[in-house]
Coordinates of C-alpha atoms and ligand atoms in Angstrom, one line a residue:
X1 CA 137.8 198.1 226.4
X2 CA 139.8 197.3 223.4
X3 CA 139.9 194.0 221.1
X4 CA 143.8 192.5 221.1
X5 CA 144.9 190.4 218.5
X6 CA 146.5 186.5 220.5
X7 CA 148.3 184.1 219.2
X8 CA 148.0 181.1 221.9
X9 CA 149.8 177.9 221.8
X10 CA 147.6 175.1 221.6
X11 CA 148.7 171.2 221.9
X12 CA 149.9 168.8 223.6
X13 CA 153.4 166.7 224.2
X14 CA 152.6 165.0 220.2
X15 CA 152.7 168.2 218.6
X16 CA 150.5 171.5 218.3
X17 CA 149.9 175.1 216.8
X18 CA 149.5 178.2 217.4
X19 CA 146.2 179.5 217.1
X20 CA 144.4 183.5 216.1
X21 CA 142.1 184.7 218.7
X22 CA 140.5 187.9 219.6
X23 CA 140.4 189.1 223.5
X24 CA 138.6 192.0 224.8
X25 CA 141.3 193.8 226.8
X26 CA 140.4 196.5 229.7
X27 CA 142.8 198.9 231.3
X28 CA 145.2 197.9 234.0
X29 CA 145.3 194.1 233.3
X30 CA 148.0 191.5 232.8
X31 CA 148.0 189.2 230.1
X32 CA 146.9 186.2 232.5
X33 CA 143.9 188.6 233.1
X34 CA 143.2 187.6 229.0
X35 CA 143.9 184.0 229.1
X36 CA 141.4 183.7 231.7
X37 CA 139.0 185.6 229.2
X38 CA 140.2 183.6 226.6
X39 CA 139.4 180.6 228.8
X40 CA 135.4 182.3 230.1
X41 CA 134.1 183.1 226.2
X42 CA 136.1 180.9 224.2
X43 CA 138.8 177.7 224.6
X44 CA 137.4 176.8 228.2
X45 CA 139.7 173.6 228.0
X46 CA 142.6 176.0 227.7
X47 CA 145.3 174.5 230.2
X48 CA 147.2 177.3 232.0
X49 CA 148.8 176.6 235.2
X50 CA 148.1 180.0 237.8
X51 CA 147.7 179.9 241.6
X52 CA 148.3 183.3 243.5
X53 CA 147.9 185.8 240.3
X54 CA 150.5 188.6 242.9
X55 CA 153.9 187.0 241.1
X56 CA 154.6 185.2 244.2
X57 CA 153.2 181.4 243.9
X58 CA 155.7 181.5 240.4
X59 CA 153.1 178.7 238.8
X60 CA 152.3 180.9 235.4
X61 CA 155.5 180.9 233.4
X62 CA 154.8 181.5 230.3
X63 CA 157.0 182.7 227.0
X64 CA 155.2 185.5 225.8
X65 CA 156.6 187.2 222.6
X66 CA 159.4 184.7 222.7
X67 CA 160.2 185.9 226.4
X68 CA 160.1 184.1 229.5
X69 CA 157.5 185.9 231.7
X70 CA 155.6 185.7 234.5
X71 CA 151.8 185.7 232.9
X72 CA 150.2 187.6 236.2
X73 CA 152.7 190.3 236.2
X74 CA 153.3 190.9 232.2
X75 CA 151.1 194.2 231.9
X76 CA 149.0 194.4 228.4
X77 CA 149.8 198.3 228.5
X78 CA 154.1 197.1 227.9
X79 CA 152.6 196.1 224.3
X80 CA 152.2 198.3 221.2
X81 CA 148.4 199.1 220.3
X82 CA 148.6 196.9 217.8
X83 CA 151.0 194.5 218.7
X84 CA 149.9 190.9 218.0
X85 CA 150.8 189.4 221.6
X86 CA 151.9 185.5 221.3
X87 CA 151.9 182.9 224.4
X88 CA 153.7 179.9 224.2
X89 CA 154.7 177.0 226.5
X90 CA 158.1 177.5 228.2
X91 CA 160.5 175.9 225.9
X92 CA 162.6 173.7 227.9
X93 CA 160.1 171.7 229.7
X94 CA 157.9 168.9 228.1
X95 CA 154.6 170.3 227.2
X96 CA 151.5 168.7 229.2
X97 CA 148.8 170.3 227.8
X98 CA 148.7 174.0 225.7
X99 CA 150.7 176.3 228.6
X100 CA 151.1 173.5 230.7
X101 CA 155.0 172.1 231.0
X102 CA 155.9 169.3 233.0
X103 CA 158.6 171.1 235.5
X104 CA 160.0 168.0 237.4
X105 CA 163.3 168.5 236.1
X106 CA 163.7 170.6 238.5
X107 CA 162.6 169.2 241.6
X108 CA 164.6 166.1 240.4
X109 CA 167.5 167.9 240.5
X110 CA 166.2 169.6 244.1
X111 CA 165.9 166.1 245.3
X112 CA 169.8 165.5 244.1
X113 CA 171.3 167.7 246.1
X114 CA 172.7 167.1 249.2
X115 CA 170.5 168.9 251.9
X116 CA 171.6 171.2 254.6
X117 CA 173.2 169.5 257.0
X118 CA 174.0 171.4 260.6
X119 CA 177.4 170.2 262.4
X120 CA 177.1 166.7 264.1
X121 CA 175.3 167.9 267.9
X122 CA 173.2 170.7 266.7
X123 CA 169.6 169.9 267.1
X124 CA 166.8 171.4 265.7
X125 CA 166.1 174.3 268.1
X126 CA 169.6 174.9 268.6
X127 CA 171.1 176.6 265.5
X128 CA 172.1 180.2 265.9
X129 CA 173.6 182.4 263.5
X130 CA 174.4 186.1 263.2
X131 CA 172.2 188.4 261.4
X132 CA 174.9 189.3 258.7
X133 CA 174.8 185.9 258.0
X134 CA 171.5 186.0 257.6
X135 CA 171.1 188.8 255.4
X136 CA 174.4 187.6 253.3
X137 CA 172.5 185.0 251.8
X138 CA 168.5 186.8 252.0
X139 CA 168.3 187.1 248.0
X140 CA 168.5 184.0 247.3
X141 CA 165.8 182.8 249.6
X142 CA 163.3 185.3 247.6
X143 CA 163.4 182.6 244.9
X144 CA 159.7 181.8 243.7
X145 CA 160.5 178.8 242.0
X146 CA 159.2 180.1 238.3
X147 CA 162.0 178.0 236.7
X148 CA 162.0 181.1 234.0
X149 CA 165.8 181.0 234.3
X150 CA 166.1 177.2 234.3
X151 CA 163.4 177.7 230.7
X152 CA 166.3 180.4 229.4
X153 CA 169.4 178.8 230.4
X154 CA 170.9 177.9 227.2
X155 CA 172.7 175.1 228.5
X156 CA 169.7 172.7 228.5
X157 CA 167.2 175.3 226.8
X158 CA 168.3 173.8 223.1
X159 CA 169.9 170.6 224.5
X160 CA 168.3 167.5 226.1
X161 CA 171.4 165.9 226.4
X162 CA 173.0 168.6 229.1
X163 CA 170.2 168.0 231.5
X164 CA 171.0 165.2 233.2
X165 CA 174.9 166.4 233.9
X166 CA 173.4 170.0 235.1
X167 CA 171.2 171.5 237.6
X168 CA 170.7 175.0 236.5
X169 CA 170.7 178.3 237.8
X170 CA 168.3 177.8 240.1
X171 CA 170.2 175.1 242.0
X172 CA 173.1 177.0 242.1
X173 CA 171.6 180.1 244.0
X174 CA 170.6 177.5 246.3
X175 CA 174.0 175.9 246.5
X176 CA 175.6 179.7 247.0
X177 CA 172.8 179.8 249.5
X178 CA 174.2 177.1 251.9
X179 CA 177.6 177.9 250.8
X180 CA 177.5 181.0 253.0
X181 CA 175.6 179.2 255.7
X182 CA 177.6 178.7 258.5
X183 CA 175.8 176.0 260.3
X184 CA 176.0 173.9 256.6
X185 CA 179.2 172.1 257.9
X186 CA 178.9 168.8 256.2
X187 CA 179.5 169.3 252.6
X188 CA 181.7 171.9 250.1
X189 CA 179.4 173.1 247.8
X190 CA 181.6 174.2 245.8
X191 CA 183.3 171.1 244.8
X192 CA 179.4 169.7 244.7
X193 CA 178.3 172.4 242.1
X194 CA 181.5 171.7 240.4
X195 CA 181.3 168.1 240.1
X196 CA 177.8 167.2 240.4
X197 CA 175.3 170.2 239.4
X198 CA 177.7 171.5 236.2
X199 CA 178.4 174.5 237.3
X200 CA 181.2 174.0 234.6
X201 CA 178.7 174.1 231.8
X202 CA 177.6 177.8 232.2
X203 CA 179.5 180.2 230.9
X204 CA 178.5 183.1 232.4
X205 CA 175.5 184.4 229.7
X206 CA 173.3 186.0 232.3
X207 CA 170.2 185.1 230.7
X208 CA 169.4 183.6 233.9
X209 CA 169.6 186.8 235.7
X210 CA 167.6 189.0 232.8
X211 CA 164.9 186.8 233.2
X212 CA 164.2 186.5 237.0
X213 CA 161.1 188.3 238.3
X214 CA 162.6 188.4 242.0
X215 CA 165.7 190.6 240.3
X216 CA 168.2 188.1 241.9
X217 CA 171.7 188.7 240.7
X218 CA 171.9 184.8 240.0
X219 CA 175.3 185.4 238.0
X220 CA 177.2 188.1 239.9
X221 CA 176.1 187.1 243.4
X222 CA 175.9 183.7 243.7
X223 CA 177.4 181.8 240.2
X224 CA 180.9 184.0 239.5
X225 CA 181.6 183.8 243.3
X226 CA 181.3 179.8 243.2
X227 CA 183.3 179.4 240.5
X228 CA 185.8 181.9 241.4
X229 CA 186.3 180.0 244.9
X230 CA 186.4 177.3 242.6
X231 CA 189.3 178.2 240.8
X232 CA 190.9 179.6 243.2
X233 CA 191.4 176.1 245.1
X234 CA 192.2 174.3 242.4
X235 CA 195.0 176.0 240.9
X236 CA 196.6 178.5 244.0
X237 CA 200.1 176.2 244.6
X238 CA 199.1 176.8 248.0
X239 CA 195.7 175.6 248.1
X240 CA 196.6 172.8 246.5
X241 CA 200.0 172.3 248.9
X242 CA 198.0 173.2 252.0
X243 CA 194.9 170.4 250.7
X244 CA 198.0 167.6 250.2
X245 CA 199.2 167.9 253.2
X246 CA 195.9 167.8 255.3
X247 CA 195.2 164.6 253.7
X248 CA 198.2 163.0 254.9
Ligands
SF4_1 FE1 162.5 182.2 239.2 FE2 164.5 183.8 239.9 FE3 164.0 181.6 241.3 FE4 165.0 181.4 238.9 S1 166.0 182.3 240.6 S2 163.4 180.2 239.7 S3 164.0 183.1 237.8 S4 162.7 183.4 241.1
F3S2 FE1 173.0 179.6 232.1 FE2 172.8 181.7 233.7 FE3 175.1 180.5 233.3 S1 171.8 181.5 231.8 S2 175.0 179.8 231.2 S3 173.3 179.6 234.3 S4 174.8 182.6 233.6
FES3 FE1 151.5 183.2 240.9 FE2 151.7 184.3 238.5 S1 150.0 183.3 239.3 S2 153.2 184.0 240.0

């Protein structure tokens, strides 16, 4: 057992600070291990939002150090000895209580989008696919739901005003997702993410990617490819020749 040095957010959405504390720390644990402590011997009305403590339920992001993390799976042994260790709110999302953000953004802009829609006939019960469909799209369905890389996207991260024009990272793995679902014959995601989720706005940082605890390749695999396809229509001659002509 050792005593660590925290610096723990404290406040609510009207302002707040951080404040000192003192944490016995054992081997093996993760730094939600010491907000719980924290919590047991001394702030027990510290708000911290946890559910499956295995990095799988994605409820305890966190910024620790100035990094978007995952609380339950941030070892204390990834620190220097003595390294003060600092936990914050994530940034982007209105704070609710100390480590507690409000996260509807994103299920607002969940609710936006268009949901999968099978051809006209297709029941429930009916839809069949091939396994390399299946597995072309498997990464993205390992998404938790953490919203760390919706918290690091610097599109919205520093700006209020981009967030009701774009839907984030997150929704665009999910848009890629039913892009390459070949029952999800209704809509073009594409021109979807184009004109209504912003996929305009990002500019291809990869902070998104750096910060996701299921390793997703959010950028390469699913964002690049969209807006490549993208491009593609809108300015090959015969795309655009080909798309003219079927309208007539
Ligand atoms: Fe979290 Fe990754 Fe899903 Fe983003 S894509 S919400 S970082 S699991
Ligand atoms: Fe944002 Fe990721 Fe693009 S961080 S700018 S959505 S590559
Ligand atoms: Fe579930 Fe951390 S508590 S991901």
């Amino acid at each position: 057992m050792t005593l660590r040095q925290f610096k723990v957010w404290r406040g609510d959405g009207s302002g707040g600070q951080l404040n000192d504390y003192q944490v016995e720390v054992n081997e093996g644990e993760v730094v939600l291990d010491v907000i719980h402590r924290l919590q047991a011997t001394q702030e027990p009305d510290l708000a911290c939002r946890w559910n499956c403590k295995a990095g799988k339920c994605g409820s305890c992001s966190m910024e620790i150090n100035g990094m978007p993390r995952l609380g339950c799976m941030t070892r204390m042994s990834t620190f220097e000895d003595d390294e003060t260790i600092t936990v914050t709110p994530l940034r982007t999302f209105p704070v609710i209580r100390d480590l507690v953000t409000d996260v509807s953004f994103n299920y607002q802009k969940a609710v936006e989008m268009p949901a999968f829609a099978p051809p006209p006939g297709v029941e429930p019960g009916e839809y069949r696919m091939q396994q390399v469909d299946v597995d072309r799209s498997q990464e993205f369905r390992k998404c938790i739901e953490c919203f760390l890389c919706q918290n690091t996207c610097h599109v919205v991260r520093d700006h209020e005003e981009n967030k009701p024009p774009f839907s984030g990272p997150r929704l665009f793995i999910r848009a890629a997702e039913l892009d390459m679902h070949p029952l999800d014959a209704r809509h073009d995601r594409k021109e979807i993410a184009q004109q209504s989720q912003g996929l305009g706005y990002c500019n291809i940082t990869k902070c998104c990617t750096e910060v996701c605890p299921e390793h997703i390749k959010i950028t390469d695999n699913a964002i690049i490819p969209m807006k490549e396809r993208v491009v593609d229509r809108r300015y090959d001659p015969l795309v655009v020749f080909g798309r003219k002509i079927l309208r007539r």
